[in-house]
Coordinates of C-alpha atoms and ligand atoms in Angstrom, one line a residue:
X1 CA 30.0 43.2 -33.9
X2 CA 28.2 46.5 -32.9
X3 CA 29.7 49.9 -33.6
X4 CA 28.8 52.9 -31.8
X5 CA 26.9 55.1 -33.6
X6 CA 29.2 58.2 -35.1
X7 CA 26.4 60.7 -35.1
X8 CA 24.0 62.5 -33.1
X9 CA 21.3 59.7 -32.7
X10 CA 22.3 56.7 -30.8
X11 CA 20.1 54.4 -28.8
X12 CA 20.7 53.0 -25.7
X13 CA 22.9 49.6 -25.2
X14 CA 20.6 47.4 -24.9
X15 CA 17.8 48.6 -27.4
X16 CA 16.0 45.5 -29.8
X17 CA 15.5 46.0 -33.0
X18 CA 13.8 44.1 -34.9
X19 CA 10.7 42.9 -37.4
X20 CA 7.3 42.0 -36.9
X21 CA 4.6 39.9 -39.0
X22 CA 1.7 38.7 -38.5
X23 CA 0.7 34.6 -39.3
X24 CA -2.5 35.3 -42.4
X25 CA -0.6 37.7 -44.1
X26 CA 3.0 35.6 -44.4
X27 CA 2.5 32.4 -43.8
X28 CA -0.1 30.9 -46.7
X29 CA -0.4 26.9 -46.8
X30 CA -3.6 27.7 -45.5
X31 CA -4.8 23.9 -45.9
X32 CA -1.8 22.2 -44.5
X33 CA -1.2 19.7 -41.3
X34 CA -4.8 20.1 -40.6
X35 CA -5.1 23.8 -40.3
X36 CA -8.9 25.1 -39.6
X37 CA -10.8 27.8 -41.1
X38 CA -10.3 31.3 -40.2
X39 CA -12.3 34.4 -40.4
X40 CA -9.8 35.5 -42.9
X41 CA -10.2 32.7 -45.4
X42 CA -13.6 33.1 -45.3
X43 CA -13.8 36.9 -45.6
X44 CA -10.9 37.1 -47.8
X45 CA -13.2 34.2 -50.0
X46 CA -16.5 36.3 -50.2
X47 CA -16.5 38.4 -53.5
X48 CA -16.2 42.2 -52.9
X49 CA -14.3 42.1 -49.5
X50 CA -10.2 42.1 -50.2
X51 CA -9.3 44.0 -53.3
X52 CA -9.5 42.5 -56.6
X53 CA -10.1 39.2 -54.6
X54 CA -6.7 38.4 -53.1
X55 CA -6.6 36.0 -50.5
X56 CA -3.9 34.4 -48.0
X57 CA -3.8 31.2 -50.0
X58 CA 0.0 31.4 -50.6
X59 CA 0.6 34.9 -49.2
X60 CA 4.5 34.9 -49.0
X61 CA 4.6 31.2 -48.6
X62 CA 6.4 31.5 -45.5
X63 CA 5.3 28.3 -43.7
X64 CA 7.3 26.7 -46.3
X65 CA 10.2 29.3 -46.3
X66 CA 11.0 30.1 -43.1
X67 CA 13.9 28.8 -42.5
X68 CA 15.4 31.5 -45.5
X69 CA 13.2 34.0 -44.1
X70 CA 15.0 33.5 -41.1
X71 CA 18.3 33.4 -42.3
X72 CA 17.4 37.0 -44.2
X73 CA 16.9 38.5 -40.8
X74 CA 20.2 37.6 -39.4
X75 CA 21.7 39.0 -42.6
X76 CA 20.0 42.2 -41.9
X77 CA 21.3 42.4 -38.3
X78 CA 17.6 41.6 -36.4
X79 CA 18.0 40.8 -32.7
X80 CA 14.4 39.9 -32.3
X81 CA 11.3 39.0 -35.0
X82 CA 7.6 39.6 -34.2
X83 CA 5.5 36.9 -35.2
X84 CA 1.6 35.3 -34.7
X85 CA 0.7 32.1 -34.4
X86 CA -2.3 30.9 -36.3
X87 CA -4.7 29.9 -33.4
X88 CA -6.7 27.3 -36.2
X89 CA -3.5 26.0 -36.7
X90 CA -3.3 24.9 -33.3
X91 CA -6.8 24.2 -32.6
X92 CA -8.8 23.5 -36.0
X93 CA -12.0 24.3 -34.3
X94 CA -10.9 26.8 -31.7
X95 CA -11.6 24.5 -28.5
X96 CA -10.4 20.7 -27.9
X97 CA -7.3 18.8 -28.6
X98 CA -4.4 20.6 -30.3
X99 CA -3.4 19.7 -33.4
X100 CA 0.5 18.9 -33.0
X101 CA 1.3 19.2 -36.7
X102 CA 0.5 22.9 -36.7
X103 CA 2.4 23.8 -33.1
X104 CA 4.9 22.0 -34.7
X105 CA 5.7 24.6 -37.3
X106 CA 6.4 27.4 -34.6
X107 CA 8.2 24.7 -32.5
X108 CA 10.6 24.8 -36.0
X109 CA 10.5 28.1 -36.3
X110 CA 11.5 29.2 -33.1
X111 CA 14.4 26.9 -32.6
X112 CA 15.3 28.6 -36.3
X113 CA 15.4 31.8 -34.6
X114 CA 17.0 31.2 -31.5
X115 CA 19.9 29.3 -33.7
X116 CA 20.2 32.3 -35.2
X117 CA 20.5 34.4 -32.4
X118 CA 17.3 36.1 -32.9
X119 CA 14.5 37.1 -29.8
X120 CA 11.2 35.6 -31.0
X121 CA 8.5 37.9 -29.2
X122 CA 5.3 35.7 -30.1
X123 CA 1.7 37.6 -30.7
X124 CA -0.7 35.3 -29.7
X125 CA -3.7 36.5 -31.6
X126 CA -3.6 39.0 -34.7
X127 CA -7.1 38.5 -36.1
X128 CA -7.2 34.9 -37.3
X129 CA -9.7 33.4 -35.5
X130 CA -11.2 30.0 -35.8
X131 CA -14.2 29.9 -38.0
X132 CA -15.7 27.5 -36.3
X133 CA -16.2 30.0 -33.2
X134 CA -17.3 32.8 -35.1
X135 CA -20.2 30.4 -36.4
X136 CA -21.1 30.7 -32.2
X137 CA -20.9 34.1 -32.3
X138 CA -17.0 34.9 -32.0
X139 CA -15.8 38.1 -30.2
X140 CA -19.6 38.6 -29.2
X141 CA -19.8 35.2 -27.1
X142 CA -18.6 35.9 -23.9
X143 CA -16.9 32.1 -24.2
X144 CA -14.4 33.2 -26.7
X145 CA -12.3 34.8 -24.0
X146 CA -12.2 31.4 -22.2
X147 CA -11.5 29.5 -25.2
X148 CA -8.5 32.1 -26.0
X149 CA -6.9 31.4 -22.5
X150 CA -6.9 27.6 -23.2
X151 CA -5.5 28.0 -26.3
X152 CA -2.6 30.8 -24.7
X153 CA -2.1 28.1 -22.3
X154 CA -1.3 25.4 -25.9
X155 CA 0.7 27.2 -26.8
X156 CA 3.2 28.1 -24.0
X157 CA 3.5 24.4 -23.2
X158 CA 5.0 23.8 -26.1
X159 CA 6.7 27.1 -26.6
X160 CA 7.2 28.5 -23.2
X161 CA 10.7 27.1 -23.0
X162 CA 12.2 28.7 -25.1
X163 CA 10.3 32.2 -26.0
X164 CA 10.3 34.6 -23.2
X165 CA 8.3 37.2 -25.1
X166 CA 4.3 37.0 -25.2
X167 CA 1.6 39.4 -26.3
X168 CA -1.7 38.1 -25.8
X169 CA -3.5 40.5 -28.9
X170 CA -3.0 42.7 -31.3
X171 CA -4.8 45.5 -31.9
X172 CA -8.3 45.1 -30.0
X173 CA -9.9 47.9 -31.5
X174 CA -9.0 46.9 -34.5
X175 CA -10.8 43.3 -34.3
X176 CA -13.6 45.1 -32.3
X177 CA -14.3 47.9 -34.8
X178 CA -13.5 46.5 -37.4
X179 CA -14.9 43.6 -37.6
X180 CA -17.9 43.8 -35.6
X181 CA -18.6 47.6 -36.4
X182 CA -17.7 49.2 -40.1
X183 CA -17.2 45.3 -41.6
X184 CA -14.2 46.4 -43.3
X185 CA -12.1 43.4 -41.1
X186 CA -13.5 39.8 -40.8
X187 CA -15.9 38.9 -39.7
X188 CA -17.2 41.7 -41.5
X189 CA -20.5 42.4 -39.0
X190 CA -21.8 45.8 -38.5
X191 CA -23.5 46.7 -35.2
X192 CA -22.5 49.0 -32.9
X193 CA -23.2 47.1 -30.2
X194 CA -21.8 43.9 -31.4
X195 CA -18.2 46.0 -31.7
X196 CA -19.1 46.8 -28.2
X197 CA -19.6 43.4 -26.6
X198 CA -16.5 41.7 -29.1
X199 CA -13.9 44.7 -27.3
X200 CA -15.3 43.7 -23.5
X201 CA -14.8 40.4 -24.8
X202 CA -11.4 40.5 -26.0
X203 CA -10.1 42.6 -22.9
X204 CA -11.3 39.3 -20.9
X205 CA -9.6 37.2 -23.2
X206 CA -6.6 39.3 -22.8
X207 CA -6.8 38.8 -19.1
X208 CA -7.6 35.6 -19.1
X209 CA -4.7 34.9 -21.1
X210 CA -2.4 36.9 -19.2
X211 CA -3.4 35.0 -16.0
X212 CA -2.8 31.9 -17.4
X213 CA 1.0 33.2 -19.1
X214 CA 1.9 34.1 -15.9
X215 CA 0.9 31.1 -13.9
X216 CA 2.9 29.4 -16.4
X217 CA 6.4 31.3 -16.0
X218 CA 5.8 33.9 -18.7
X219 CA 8.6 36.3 -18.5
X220 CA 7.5 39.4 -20.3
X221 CA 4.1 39.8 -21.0
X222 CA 2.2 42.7 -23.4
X223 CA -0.6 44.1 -24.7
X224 CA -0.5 45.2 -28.8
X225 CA -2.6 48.7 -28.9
X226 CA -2.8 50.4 -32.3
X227 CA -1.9 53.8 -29.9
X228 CA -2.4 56.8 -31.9
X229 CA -1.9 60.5 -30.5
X230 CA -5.3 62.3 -31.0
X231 CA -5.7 66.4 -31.7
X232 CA -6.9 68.5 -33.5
X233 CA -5.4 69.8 -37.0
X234 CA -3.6 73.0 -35.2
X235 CA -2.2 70.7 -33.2
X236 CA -0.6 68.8 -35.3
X237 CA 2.1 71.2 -36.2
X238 CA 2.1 72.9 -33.1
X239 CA 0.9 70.6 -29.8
X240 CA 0.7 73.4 -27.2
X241 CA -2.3 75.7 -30.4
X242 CA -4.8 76.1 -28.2
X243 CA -8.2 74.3 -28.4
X244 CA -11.8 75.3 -27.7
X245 CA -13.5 74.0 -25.2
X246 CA -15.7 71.5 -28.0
X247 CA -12.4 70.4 -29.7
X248 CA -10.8 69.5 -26.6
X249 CA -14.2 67.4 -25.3
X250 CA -13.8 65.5 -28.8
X251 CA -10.2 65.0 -28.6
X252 CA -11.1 63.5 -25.2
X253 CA -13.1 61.3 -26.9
X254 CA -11.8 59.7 -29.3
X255 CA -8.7 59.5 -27.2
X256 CA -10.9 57.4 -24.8
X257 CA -12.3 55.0 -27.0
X258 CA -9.2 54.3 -29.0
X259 CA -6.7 53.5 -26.3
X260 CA -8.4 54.7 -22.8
X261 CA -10.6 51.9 -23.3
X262 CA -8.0 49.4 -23.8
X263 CA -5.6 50.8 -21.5
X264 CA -7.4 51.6 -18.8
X265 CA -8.9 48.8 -18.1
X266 CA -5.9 46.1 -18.5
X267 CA -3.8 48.8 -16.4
X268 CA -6.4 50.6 -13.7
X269 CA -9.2 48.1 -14.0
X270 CA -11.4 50.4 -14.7
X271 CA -13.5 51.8 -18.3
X272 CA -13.4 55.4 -18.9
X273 CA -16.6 57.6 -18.2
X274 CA -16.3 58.6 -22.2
X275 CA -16.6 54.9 -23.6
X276 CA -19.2 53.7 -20.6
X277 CA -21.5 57.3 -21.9
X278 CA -20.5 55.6 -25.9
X279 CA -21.3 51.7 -24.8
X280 CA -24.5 52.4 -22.5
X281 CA -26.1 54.3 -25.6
X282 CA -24.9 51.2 -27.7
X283 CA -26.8 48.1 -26.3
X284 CA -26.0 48.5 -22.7
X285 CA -23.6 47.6 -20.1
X286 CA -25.4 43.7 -19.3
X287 CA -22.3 42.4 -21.0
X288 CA -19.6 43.5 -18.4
X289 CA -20.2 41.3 -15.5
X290 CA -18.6 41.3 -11.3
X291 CA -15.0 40.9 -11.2
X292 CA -14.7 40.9 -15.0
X293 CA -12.1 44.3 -14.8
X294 CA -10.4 42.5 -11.7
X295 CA -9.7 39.8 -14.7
X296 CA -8.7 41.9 -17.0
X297 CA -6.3 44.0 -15.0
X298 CA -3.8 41.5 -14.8
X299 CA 0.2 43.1 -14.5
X300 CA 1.7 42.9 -17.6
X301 CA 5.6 43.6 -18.3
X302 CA 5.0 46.0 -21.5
X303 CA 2.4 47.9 -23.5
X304 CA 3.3 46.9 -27.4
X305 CA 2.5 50.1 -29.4
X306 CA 2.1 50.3 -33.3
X307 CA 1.9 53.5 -34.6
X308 CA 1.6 54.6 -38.3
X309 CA -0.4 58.4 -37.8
X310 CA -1.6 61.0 -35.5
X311 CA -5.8 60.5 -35.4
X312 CA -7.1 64.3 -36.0
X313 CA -10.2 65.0 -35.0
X314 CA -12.6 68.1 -33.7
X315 CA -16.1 68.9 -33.1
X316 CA -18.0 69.5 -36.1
X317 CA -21.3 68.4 -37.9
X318 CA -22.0 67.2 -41.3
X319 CA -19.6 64.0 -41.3
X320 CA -22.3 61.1 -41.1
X321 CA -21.1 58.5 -38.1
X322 CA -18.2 56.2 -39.2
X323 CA -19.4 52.9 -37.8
X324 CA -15.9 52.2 -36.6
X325 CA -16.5 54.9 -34.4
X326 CA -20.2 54.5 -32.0
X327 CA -20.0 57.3 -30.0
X328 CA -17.8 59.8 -32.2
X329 CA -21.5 61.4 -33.9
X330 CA -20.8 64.4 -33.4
X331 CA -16.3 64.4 -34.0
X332 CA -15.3 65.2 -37.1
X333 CA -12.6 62.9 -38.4
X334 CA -10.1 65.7 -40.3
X335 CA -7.3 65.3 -42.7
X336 CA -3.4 66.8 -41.2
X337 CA -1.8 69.1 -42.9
X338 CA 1.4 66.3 -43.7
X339 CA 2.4 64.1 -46.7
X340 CA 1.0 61.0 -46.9
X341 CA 2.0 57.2 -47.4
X342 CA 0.2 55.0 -50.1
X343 CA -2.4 54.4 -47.9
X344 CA -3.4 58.0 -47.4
X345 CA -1.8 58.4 -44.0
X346 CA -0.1 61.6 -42.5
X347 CA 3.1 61.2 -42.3
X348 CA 3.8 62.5 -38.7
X349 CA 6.7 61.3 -36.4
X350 CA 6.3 64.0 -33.8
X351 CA 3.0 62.1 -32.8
X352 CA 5.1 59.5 -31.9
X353 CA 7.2 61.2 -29.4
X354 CA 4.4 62.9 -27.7
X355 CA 2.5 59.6 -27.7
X356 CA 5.8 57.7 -26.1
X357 CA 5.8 60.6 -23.4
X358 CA 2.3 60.2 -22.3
X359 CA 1.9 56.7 -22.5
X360 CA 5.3 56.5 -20.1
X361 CA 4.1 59.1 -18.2
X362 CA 0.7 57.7 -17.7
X363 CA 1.9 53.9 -17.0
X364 CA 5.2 54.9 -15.6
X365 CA 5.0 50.7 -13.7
X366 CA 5.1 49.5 -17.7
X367 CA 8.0 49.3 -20.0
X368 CA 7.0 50.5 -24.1
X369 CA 7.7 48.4 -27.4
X370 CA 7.3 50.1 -30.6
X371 CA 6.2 46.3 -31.8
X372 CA 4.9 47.8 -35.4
X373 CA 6.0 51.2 -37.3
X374 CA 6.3 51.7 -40.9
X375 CA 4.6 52.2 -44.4
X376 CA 2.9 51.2 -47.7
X377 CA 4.6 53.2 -50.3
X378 CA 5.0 52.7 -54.5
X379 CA 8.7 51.0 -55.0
X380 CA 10.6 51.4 -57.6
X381 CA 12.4 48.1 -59.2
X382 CA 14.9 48.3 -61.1
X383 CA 17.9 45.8 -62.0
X384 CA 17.4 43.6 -58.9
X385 CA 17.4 46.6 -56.8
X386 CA 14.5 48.2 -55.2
X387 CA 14.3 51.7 -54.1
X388 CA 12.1 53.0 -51.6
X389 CA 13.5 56.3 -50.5
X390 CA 9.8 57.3 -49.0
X391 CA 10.0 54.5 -46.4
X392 CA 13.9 54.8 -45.5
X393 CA 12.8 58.2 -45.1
X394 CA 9.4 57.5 -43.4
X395 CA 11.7 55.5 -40.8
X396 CA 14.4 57.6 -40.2
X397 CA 12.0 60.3 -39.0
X398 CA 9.6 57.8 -36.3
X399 CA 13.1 56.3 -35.0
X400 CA 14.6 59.9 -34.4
X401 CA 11.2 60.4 -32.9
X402 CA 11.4 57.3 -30.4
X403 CA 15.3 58.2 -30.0
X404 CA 13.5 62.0 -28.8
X405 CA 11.2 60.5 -26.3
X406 CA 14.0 58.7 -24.6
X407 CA 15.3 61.7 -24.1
X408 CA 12.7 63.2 -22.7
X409 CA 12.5 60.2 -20.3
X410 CA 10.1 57.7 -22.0
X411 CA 10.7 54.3 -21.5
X412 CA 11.1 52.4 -24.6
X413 CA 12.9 49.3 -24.7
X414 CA 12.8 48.0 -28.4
X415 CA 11.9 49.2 -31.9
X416 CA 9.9 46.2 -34.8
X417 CA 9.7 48.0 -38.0
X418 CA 6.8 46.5 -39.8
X419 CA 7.0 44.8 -41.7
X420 CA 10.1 42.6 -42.5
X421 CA 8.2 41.1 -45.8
X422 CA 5.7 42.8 -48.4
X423 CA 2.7 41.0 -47.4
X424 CA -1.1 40.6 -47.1
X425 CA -2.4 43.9 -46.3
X426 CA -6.1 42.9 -45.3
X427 CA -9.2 44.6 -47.1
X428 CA -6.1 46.2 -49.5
X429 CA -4.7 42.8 -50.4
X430 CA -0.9 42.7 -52.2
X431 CA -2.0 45.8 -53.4
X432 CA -0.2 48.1 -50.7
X433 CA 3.5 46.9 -49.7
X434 CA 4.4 47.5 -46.0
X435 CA 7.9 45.7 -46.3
X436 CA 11.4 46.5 -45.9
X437 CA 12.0 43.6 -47.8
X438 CA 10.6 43.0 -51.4
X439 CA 8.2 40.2 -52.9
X440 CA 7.4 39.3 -56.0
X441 CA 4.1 37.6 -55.7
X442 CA 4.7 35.5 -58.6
X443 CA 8.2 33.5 -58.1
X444 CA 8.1 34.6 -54.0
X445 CA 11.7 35.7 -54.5
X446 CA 12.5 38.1 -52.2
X447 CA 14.9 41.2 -52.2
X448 CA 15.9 43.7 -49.4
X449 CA 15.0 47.2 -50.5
X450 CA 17.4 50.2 -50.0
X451 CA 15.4 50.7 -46.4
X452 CA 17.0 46.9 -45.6
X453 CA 19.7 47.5 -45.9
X454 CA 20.0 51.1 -44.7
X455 CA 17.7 50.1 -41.5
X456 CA 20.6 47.1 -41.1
X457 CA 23.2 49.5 -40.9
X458 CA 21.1 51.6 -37.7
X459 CA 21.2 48.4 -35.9
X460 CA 25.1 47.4 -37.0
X461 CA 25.4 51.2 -35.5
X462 CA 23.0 51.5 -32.7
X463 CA 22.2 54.9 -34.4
X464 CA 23.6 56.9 -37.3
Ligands
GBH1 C1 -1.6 47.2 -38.3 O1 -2.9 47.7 -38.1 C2 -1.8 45.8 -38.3 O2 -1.4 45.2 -37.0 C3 -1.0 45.1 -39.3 O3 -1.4 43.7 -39.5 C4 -1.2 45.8 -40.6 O4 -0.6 45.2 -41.7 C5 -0.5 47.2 -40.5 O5 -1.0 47.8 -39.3 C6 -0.6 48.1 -41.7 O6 -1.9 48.4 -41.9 O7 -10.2 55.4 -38.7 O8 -11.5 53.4 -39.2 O9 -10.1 54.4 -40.9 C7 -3.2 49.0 -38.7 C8 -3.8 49.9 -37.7 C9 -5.7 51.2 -37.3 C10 -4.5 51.6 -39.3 C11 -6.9 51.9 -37.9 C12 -5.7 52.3 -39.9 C13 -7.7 53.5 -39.5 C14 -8.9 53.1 -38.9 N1 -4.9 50.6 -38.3 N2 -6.5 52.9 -38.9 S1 -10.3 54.1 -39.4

């Protein structure tokens, strides 16, 4: 039963919240019912690249708990869970026959959630990818993106049914720059113009994909963008500080090559000058062929945006190149003036509404998901409880900054606070907890934190 909301903040009716995870870092049982290599086990194997060696071997051992994990959503009030599936769980080698042991586990888990009343929104690829296609060159081989689309298509015949929800990626600049250009991500390559080819790549898988969902019946479809508002430092505390004219060209961008490049193409079918200028300087343009932005400018139902900072930049020497960044040689990469989580980030929720306004403003035809928002900080446990008063703060301020930009018009249909379990957080391993609910990595018991059950309460309120 849903009570209005007393206060001054209260979302509209028919608002989702909800959780979001992601299969490497939760699921574990990494060699069960014939699951393939990924990326990730190898990485995550190779001394020196996850801290202190951590790996998803058991993770939170969800492939085997699910059906509590499940049962832990409904008793915090979720209306709809986030997940990925494991594409080497579906196809060991990333091409061929499916492997119906491994669909099978998301067939469970999705007639779990539906039981329970919960909206599964499925993420069809957040970073696991087979092995086996990596060893042909991975994001870099143009064939990935057609492998990708017949593996989409796997998956919605056995899920389609039921899930309504479908993202084809998560994160493409992630993957791309990651993994292909600093190395911090699996694969762990390092050429600029590898990170190039692998984000053309993936925007064609992501069309491919979305295609082949929609022939199919898909009924919402998304891109997942790692959106982040981009200014410089005066801007941060006040939007409208003005900016010289060199700030304002390196604002530009990095604004272009973090989302314009993602965006524009999948929504306008076309690259921005900025990242063309970045990518011809960076091996060339050989790799984007006829018709490919026709592909990848399928219409999809929803841009999926996770947020965590504001990216502050301006134009400045002396800062040697970050390799996640070709292009960006001469932007300086600058800290806010904010707090910051456990990892290091600014802790900024007005760069959430601003970004919400734009992005509706700019793709007014799309719908917007917060479908990740949250943060890694140092909890306290103590008798069975778990106090985390940085993140129930940390959320209270980025939902009264979505609740804003509805108000000022943006369309945002749903809020996934990431992450519903402590988890494995990539290069940083267990070592940084995202969750609003608590593990403990040796008995796998889990515990809501004060955030749980405060963030349960928003939804039982639609506001506070
Ligand atoms: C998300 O990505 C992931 O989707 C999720 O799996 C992860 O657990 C969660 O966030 C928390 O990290 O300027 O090169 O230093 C994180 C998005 C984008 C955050 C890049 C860090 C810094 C890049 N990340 N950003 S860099």
């Amino acid at each position: 039963t849903t009570m209005a909301a007393r206060g001054t903040v209260v979302f509209p009716e028919n608002f989702i919240w909800g959780a979001a995870t992601a299969s490497y870092q939760i699921e574990g049982a990494v060699k069960e019912e014939g699951r393939g290599q990924s990326i990730w086990d190898t990485f995550s194997h190779t001394p020196g690249k996850v801290f202190e060696g951590h790996t998803g071997d058991v993770a939170c051992d969800h492939y085997h708990r699910y059906r509590d994990d499940v049962a832990l959503m409904k008793e915090l009030n979720l209306g709809a869970y986030r997940f990925s599936v494991a594409w080497p769980r579906v196809q060991p080698d990333g091409q061929g026959a499916v492997n119906p042991a491994g669909l099978a586990f998301y067939d469970r888990l999705v007639d779990e959630l539906l039981e329970h009343e919960i909206d599964p929104y499925v993420t069809l690829y957040h970073w696991d990818l087979p092995q086996a296609l990596e060893d042909r060159g991975g994001w870099t081989d143009r064939d990935t993106a057609y492998r990708f689309a017949d593996y989409a298509r796997a998956v919605y015949d056995k899920l389609g049914d039921r899930v309504r929800n479908w993202a084809t990626l998560n994160e493409p600049w992630v993957s791309a720059f990651l993994g292909y250009g600093n190395g911090v991500h699996a694969p762990g390559r390092t050429a600029a113009s590898d990170s190039f080819r692998a984000s053309h790549h993936l925007l064609l898988a992501h069309g491919l994909a979305a295609q082949a969902l929609r022939a199919q019946g898909a009924e919402q479809i998304m891109l997942v963008v790692n959106a982040s508002p981009v200014m410089t430092p005066a801007q941060v505390h006040d939007p409208a500080a003005e900016a010289s004219e060199a700030d304002a060209e390196a604002v530009r961008r990095i604004d272009a090559l973090l989302q314009g490049q993602f965006l524009e193409p999948a929504l306008r079918g076309r690259y921005p000058e900025e990242v063309l200028r970045a990518r011809s300087a960076e091996g060339g343009l050989d790799h984007i062929l006829d018709g490919d932005l026709e592909t990848i400018n399928q219409p999809i139902d929803l841009i999926g945006i996770n947020y965590y900072n504001p990216t502050v930049v301006e134009a400045g020497p002396g800062i040697p190149a970050d390799a996640a960044w070709p292009g960006s040689q001469d932007v300086r990469f600058s800290p806010a003036d904010a707090p910051t989580t456990a990892m290091g980030w600014p802790i900024v929720p007005s760069g959430l509404s601003r970004l919400l306004v734009r992005l509706s403003q700019d793709y007014p035809e799309v719908g917007l998901m917060i479908t990740e928002n949250g943060a890694a900080f140092d909890d306290v446990v103590v008798d069975g409880r778990v106090h985390d008063p940085g993140r129930q703060s940390y959320l209270e301020g980025h939902l009264g900054a979505v609740h804003n930009a509805i108000q000022q018009g943006a369309d945002v249909r749903g809020y996934l606070v990431w992450s519903l379990l402590d988890n494995f957080e990539w290069a940083f391993g267990y070592d940084k907890r995202f969750g609003i609910v608590h593990v403990d990595y040796e008995s796998l018991v889990r515990t809501p934190k004060d955030s749980a059950l405060w963030y349960k309460q928003v939804i039982g309120a639609n506001g506070w």
